[in-house]
């Protein structure tokens, strides 16, 4: 029997470092930060970075004792310049994983290439359906019977990288964009922590443009959860 004590607490230098980027309320950021705090002692959230100085998520991150950086994109003359500033800030933490959690910026190719394979995003649709904005409204207008949310690796095309995991949410009679958004968001808080946990545990990777779990390619939808 191996009675060697668990190697925790780890020295900070040994931990996987996660940087989370937000622009808004930060509910996904909170679920991921709580997951890491409570269940992944081998990881830490090094910082939450936000481009909106008034975003509610900033205070939530601080309440969790997480360091925050605010980089207002309006202080830069171009998208490229902003992304260079953002990369400098991110790189200071030497992160293993970058989590986009409602980060409402289109990223430049240089930025995406720098973090390819270690940057995840969550998008409120069953990708590849409804890339871009207003996904709940578009699903309702199309008369879809189901909608949902996807976690994917970020590649150069917006909302297009390989899927990791999806949750399917039924569209109910009488749904409006707000009611649908609320039900979808409940599932966001289920699937994003799963994907982050897989990554931290070394199980999730992007190989030759495909998402792999335990080195086996995931289906194009990613792992699909029906709710
Ligand atoms: C979520 O709906 C997510 O799918 C989208 O932006 C929203 C962020 O919400 N990318 P929150 O800030 O995590 O509450």
PDB file of C-alpha atoms in Angstrom, residues 10-199:
ATOM      1  CA  UNK A  10       1.961  22.502  -3.789  1.00  0.00           C
ATOM      2  CA  UNK A  11       4.423  25.315  -3.910  1.00  0.00           C
ATOM      3  CA  UNK A  12       2.882  28.099  -5.975  1.00  0.00           C
ATOM      4  CA  UNK A  13       5.580  27.754  -8.621  1.00  0.00           C
ATOM      5  CA  UNK A  14       4.486  24.186  -9.340  1.00  0.00           C
ATOM      6  CA  UNK A  15       0.834  24.979  -9.880  1.00  0.00           C
ATOM      7  CA  UNK A  16      -0.881  25.273 -13.242  1.00  0.00           C
ATOM      8  CA  UNK A  17      -1.569  28.930 -13.792  1.00  0.00           C
ATOM      9  CA  UNK A  18      -4.902  30.026 -15.206  1.00  0.00           C
ATOM     10  CA  UNK A  19      -5.720  33.523 -16.441  1.00  0.00           C
ATOM     11  CA  UNK A  20      -9.391  34.375 -16.988  1.00  0.00           C
ATOM     12  CA  UNK A  21     -10.499  37.172 -19.331  1.00  0.00           C
ATOM     13  CA  UNK A  22     -13.890  38.797 -18.800  1.00  0.00           C
ATOM     14  CA  UNK A  23     -15.892  41.809 -19.948  1.00  0.00           C
ATOM     15  CA  UNK A  24     -19.105  41.547 -17.956  1.00  0.00           C
ATOM     16  CA  UNK A  25     -20.870  39.906 -15.074  1.00  0.00           C
ATOM     17  CA  UNK A  26     -18.317  37.163 -14.645  1.00  0.00           C
ATOM     18  CA  UNK A  27     -20.608  34.312 -13.630  1.00  0.00           C
ATOM     19  CA  UNK A  28     -18.578  31.769 -15.610  1.00  0.00           C
ATOM     20  CA  UNK A  29     -15.384  33.171 -14.134  1.00  0.00           C
ATOM     21  CA  UNK A  30     -16.786  32.630 -10.624  1.00  0.00           C
ATOM     22  CA  UNK A  31     -17.731  28.994 -11.281  1.00  0.00           C
ATOM     23  CA  UNK A  32     -14.269  28.293 -12.665  1.00  0.00           C
ATOM     24  CA  UNK A  33     -12.473  30.125  -9.865  1.00  0.00           C
ATOM     25  CA  UNK A  34     -14.531  28.210  -7.286  1.00  0.00           C
ATOM     26  CA  UNK A  35     -13.812  24.913  -9.019  1.00  0.00           C
ATOM     27  CA  UNK A  36     -10.088  25.618  -8.935  1.00  0.00           C
ATOM     28  CA  UNK A  37     -10.193  26.793  -5.321  1.00  0.00           C
ATOM     29  CA  UNK A  38     -12.261  23.847  -4.109  1.00  0.00           C
ATOM     30  CA  UNK A  39     -11.252  20.927  -6.315  1.00  0.00           C
ATOM     31  CA  UNK A  40      -8.008  21.574  -8.124  1.00  0.00           C
ATOM     32  CA  UNK A  41      -5.237  22.255  -5.622  1.00  0.00           C
ATOM     33  CA  UNK A  42      -2.750  21.703  -8.441  1.00  0.00           C
ATOM     34  CA  UNK A  43      -3.945  24.929 -10.135  1.00  0.00           C
ATOM     35  CA  UNK A  44      -4.499  28.575  -9.312  1.00  0.00           C
ATOM     36  CA  UNK A  45      -6.204  31.532 -10.944  1.00  0.00           C
ATOM     37  CA  UNK A  46      -3.282  33.916 -11.350  1.00  0.00           C
ATOM     38  CA  UNK A  47      -5.425  36.829 -12.503  1.00  0.00           C
ATOM     39  CA  UNK A  48      -8.716  37.975 -13.894  1.00  0.00           C
ATOM     40  CA  UNK A  49      -8.225  40.492 -16.692  1.00  0.00           C
ATOM     41  CA  UNK A  50     -11.087  42.739 -17.754  1.00  0.00           C
ATOM     42  CA  UNK A  51     -11.387  45.298 -20.553  1.00  0.00           C
ATOM     43  CA  UNK A  52     -14.462  47.016 -19.063  1.00  0.00           C
ATOM     44  CA  UNK A  53     -13.620  49.158 -15.999  1.00  0.00           C
ATOM     45  CA  UNK A  54     -17.204  49.038 -14.718  1.00  0.00           C
ATOM     46  CA  UNK A  55     -17.777  45.297 -15.193  1.00  0.00           C
ATOM     47  CA  UNK A  56     -19.448  43.592 -12.249  1.00  0.00           C
ATOM     48  CA  UNK A  57     -17.095  40.636 -12.577  1.00  0.00           C
ATOM     49  CA  UNK A  58     -14.143  42.682 -11.325  1.00  0.00           C
ATOM     50  CA  UNK A  59     -15.555  42.970  -7.815  1.00  0.00           C
ATOM     51  CA  UNK A  60     -16.543  39.299  -7.837  1.00  0.00           C
ATOM     52  CA  UNK A  61     -12.964  38.325  -8.647  1.00  0.00           C
ATOM     53  CA  UNK A  62     -11.620  40.566  -5.887  1.00  0.00           C
ATOM     54  CA  UNK A  63     -14.075  39.069  -3.403  1.00  0.00           C
ATOM     55  CA  UNK A  64     -12.578  35.701  -4.235  1.00  0.00           C
ATOM     56  CA  UNK A  65      -9.150  37.109  -3.474  1.00  0.00           C
ATOM     57  CA  UNK A  66      -8.060  37.029  -7.113  1.00  0.00           C
ATOM     58  CA  UNK A  67      -5.739  39.644  -8.532  1.00  0.00           C
ATOM     59  CA  UNK A  68      -7.419  41.781 -11.212  1.00  0.00           C
ATOM     60  CA  UNK A  69      -6.021  43.799 -14.097  1.00  0.00           C
ATOM     61  CA  UNK A  70      -8.172  46.284 -15.970  1.00  0.00           C
ATOM     62  CA  UNK A  71      -7.077  47.103 -19.486  1.00  0.00           C
ATOM     63  CA  UNK A  72      -9.583  49.414 -21.101  1.00  0.00           C
ATOM     64  CA  UNK A  73      -9.501  48.859 -24.866  1.00  0.00           C
ATOM     65  CA  UNK A  74     -10.601  52.475 -25.369  1.00  0.00           C
ATOM     66  CA  UNK A  75      -7.155  53.612 -24.253  1.00  0.00           C
ATOM     67  CA  UNK A  76      -5.537  52.039 -27.330  1.00  0.00           C
ATOM     68  CA  UNK A  77      -5.499  53.365 -30.871  1.00  0.00           C
ATOM     69  CA  UNK A  78      -6.060  50.026 -32.611  1.00  0.00           C
ATOM     70  CA  UNK A  79      -7.153  46.451 -32.044  1.00  0.00           C
ATOM     71  CA  UNK A  80      -3.568  45.347 -32.672  1.00  0.00           C
ATOM     72  CA  UNK A  81      -2.164  47.730 -30.076  1.00  0.00           C
ATOM     73  CA  UNK A  82      -4.700  46.615 -27.498  1.00  0.00           C
ATOM     74  CA  UNK A  83      -3.913  42.963 -28.109  1.00  0.00           C
ATOM     75  CA  UNK A  84      -0.185  43.626 -27.723  1.00  0.00           C
ATOM     76  CA  UNK A  85      -0.876  45.281 -24.355  1.00  0.00           C
ATOM     77  CA  UNK A  86      -3.126  42.413 -23.381  1.00  0.00           C
ATOM     78  CA  UNK A  87      -0.496  39.838 -24.348  1.00  0.00           C
ATOM     79  CA  UNK A  88       2.093  41.634 -22.210  1.00  0.00           C
ATOM     80  CA  UNK A  89      -0.229  41.548 -19.232  1.00  0.00           C
ATOM     81  CA  UNK A  90      -1.148  37.901 -19.759  1.00  0.00           C
ATOM     82  CA  UNK A  91       2.445  36.793 -20.333  1.00  0.00           C
ATOM     83  CA  UNK A  92       3.557  38.310 -17.035  1.00  0.00           C
ATOM     84  CA  UNK A  93       1.619  35.441 -15.402  1.00  0.00           C
ATOM     85  CA  UNK A  94       3.179  32.785 -17.648  1.00  0.00           C
ATOM     86  CA  UNK A  95      -0.177  30.993 -17.848  1.00  0.00           C
ATOM     87  CA  UNK A  96      -0.769  27.374 -18.776  1.00  0.00           C
ATOM     88  CA  UNK A  97      -4.385  28.091 -19.666  1.00  0.00           C
ATOM     89  CA  UNK A  98      -6.270  31.183 -20.783  1.00  0.00           C
ATOM     90  CA  UNK A  99     -10.020  31.073 -20.223  1.00  0.00           C
ATOM     91  CA  UNK A 100     -12.226  33.479 -22.158  1.00  0.00           C
ATOM     92  CA  UNK A 101     -15.346  33.877 -20.051  1.00  0.00           C
ATOM     93  CA  UNK A 102     -17.581  36.433 -21.695  1.00  0.00           C
ATOM     94  CA  UNK A 103     -14.622  38.386 -23.067  1.00  0.00           C
ATOM     95  CA  UNK A 104     -16.344  40.517 -25.677  1.00  0.00           C
ATOM     96  CA  UNK A 105     -13.461  41.323 -27.979  1.00  0.00           C
ATOM     97  CA  UNK A 106     -12.549  40.062 -31.412  1.00  0.00           C
ATOM     98  CA  UNK A 107      -8.967  38.871 -31.120  1.00  0.00           C
ATOM     99  CA  UNK A 108      -6.211  39.468 -33.649  1.00  0.00           C
ATOM    100  CA  UNK A 109      -4.583  36.468 -35.373  1.00  0.00           C
ATOM    101  CA  UNK A 110      -1.262  37.172 -33.599  1.00  0.00           C
ATOM    102  CA  UNK A 111      -2.983  37.006 -30.251  1.00  0.00           C
ATOM    103  CA  UNK A 112      -4.791  33.780 -31.044  1.00  0.00           C
ATOM    104  CA  UNK A 113      -1.703  32.088 -32.469  1.00  0.00           C
ATOM    105  CA  UNK A 114       0.271  32.910 -29.351  1.00  0.00           C
ATOM    106  CA  UNK A 115      -2.092  30.957 -27.117  1.00  0.00           C
ATOM    107  CA  UNK A 116      -3.370  28.329 -29.523  1.00  0.00           C
ATOM    108  CA  UNK A 117      -3.944  25.023 -27.795  1.00  0.00           C
ATOM    109  CA  UNK A 118      -4.151  26.647 -24.366  1.00  0.00           C
ATOM    110  CA  UNK A 119      -7.049  29.065 -24.788  1.00  0.00           C
ATOM    111  CA  UNK A 120     -10.690  28.088 -24.301  1.00  0.00           C
ATOM    112  CA  UNK A 121     -13.883  30.021 -24.990  1.00  0.00           C
ATOM    113  CA  UNK A 122     -17.537  29.512 -24.183  1.00  0.00           C
ATOM    114  CA  UNK A 123     -20.154  30.443 -26.757  1.00  0.00           C
ATOM    115  CA  UNK A 124     -23.911  30.361 -26.166  1.00  0.00           C
ATOM    116  CA  UNK A 125     -24.981  28.219 -29.131  1.00  0.00           C
ATOM    117  CA  UNK A 126     -24.482  24.741 -30.486  1.00  0.00           C
ATOM    118  CA  UNK A 127     -21.490  25.644 -32.633  1.00  0.00           C
ATOM    119  CA  UNK A 128     -21.035  25.721 -35.569  1.00  0.00           C
ATOM    120  CA  UNK A 129     -24.565  27.147 -35.456  1.00  0.00           C
ATOM    121  CA  UNK A 130     -24.896  30.849 -34.629  1.00  0.00           C
ATOM    122  CA  UNK A 131     -21.372  32.172 -34.441  1.00  0.00           C
ATOM    123  CA  UNK A 132     -21.333  35.802 -33.305  1.00  0.00           C
ATOM    124  CA  UNK A 133     -23.922  37.706 -31.283  1.00  0.00           C
ATOM    125  CA  UNK A 134     -27.639  37.407 -30.386  1.00  0.00           C
ATOM    126  CA  UNK A 135     -27.574  33.633 -30.472  1.00  0.00           C
ATOM    127  CA  UNK A 136     -30.697  33.080 -28.346  1.00  0.00           C
ATOM    128  CA  UNK A 137     -32.790  35.412 -30.471  1.00  0.00           C
ATOM    129  CA  UNK A 138     -31.512  33.793 -33.660  1.00  0.00           C
ATOM    130  CA  UNK A 139     -32.304  30.280 -32.414  1.00  0.00           C
ATOM    131  CA  UNK A 140     -35.851  31.383 -31.534  1.00  0.00           C
ATOM    132  CA  UNK A 141     -36.361  33.149 -34.856  1.00  0.00           C
ATOM    133  CA  UNK A 142     -35.225  30.039 -36.703  1.00  0.00           C
ATOM    134  CA  UNK A 143     -37.810  27.973 -34.809  1.00  0.00           C
ATOM    135  CA  UNK A 144     -35.156  25.618 -33.400  1.00  0.00           C
ATOM    136  CA  UNK A 145     -36.407  23.001 -30.972  1.00  0.00           C
ATOM    137  CA  UNK A 146     -33.076  22.902 -29.207  1.00  0.00           C
ATOM    138  CA  UNK A 147     -30.340  25.358 -28.429  1.00  0.00           C
ATOM    139  CA  UNK A 148     -27.353  25.229 -26.144  1.00  0.00           C
ATOM    140  CA  UNK A 149     -23.790  26.181 -25.389  1.00  0.00           C
ATOM    141  CA  UNK A 150     -20.327  25.109 -26.505  1.00  0.00           C
ATOM    142  CA  UNK A 151     -16.846  25.222 -25.012  1.00  0.00           C
ATOM    143  CA  UNK A 152     -14.186  25.205 -27.705  1.00  0.00           C
ATOM    144  CA  UNK A 153     -10.512  25.855 -28.258  1.00  0.00           C
ATOM    145  CA  UNK A 154      -9.900  29.270 -29.755  1.00  0.00           C
ATOM    146  CA  UNK A 155      -8.494  29.439 -33.254  1.00  0.00           C
ATOM    147  CA  UNK A 156      -8.144  32.328 -35.670  1.00  0.00           C
ATOM    148  CA  UNK A 157     -11.715  32.262 -36.969  1.00  0.00           C
ATOM    149  CA  UNK A 158     -14.268  33.743 -34.552  1.00  0.00           C
ATOM    150  CA  UNK A 159     -16.256  31.102 -32.619  1.00  0.00           C
ATOM    151  CA  UNK A 160     -14.854  28.398 -34.850  1.00  0.00           C
ATOM    152  CA  UNK A 161     -12.177  26.369 -33.030  1.00  0.00           C
ATOM    153  CA  UNK A 162     -12.674  22.666 -32.322  1.00  0.00           C
ATOM    154  CA  UNK A 163     -15.482  21.895 -29.921  1.00  0.00           C
ATOM    155  CA  UNK A 164     -14.694  20.381 -26.538  1.00  0.00           C
ATOM    156  CA  UNK A 165     -18.096  20.002 -24.918  1.00  0.00           C
ATOM    157  CA  UNK A 166     -21.678  21.052 -25.606  1.00  0.00           C
ATOM    158  CA  UNK A 167     -24.829  21.142 -23.508  1.00  0.00           C
ATOM    159  CA  UNK A 168     -28.124  20.920 -25.364  1.00  0.00           C
ATOM    160  CA  UNK A 169     -31.029  22.908 -23.942  1.00  0.00           C
ATOM    161  CA  UNK A 170     -34.605  22.409 -25.163  1.00  0.00           C
ATOM    162  CA  UNK A 171     -36.439  25.445 -26.481  1.00  0.00           C
ATOM    163  CA  UNK A 172     -39.764  25.657 -24.627  1.00  0.00           C
ATOM    164  CA  UNK A 173     -43.089  27.094 -25.757  1.00  0.00           C
ATOM    165  CA  UNK A 174     -43.224  30.718 -24.723  1.00  0.00           C
ATOM    166  CA  UNK A 175     -39.448  31.139 -24.499  1.00  0.00           C
ATOM    167  CA  UNK A 176     -38.084  34.584 -25.182  1.00  0.00           C
ATOM    168  CA  UNK A 177     -34.372  35.391 -25.566  1.00  0.00           C
ATOM    169  CA  UNK A 178     -34.069  36.158 -21.846  1.00  0.00           C
ATOM    170  CA  UNK A 179     -35.684  32.954 -20.589  1.00  0.00           C
ATOM    171  CA  UNK A 180     -33.662  30.885 -23.025  1.00  0.00           C
ATOM    172  CA  UNK A 181     -30.469  32.693 -22.090  1.00  0.00           C
ATOM    173  CA  UNK A 182     -31.081  31.936 -18.401  1.00  0.00           C
ATOM    174  CA  UNK A 183     -31.504  28.208 -19.020  1.00  0.00           C
ATOM    175  CA  UNK A 184     -28.480  28.128 -21.294  1.00  0.00           C
ATOM    176  CA  UNK A 185     -26.379  29.931 -18.729  1.00  0.00           C
ATOM    177  CA  UNK A 186     -27.167  27.316 -16.084  1.00  0.00           C
ATOM    178  CA  UNK A 187     -25.547  24.806 -18.432  1.00  0.00           C
ATOM    179  CA  UNK A 188     -22.587  27.105 -19.085  1.00  0.00           C
ATOM    180  CA  UNK A 189     -21.808  26.775 -15.406  1.00  0.00           C
ATOM    181  CA  UNK A 190     -21.846  22.989 -15.756  1.00  0.00           C
ATOM    182  CA  UNK A 191     -19.767  22.496 -18.883  1.00  0.00           C
ATOM    183  CA  UNK A 192     -17.069  25.156 -18.545  1.00  0.00           C
ATOM    184  CA  UNK A 193     -15.760  23.748 -15.246  1.00  0.00           C
ATOM    185  CA  UNK A 194     -15.705  20.257 -16.797  1.00  0.00           C
ATOM    186  CA  UNK A 195     -13.541  21.460 -19.685  1.00  0.00           C
ATOM    187  CA  UNK A 196     -11.205  23.416 -17.412  1.00  0.00           C
ATOM    188  CA  UNK A 197     -10.811  20.434 -15.096  1.00  0.00           C
ATOM    189  CA  UNK A 198      -9.948  18.172 -18.035  1.00  0.00           C
ATOM    190  CA  UNK A 199      -7.338  20.665 -19.207  1.00  0.00           C
TER     191      UNK A 199
END
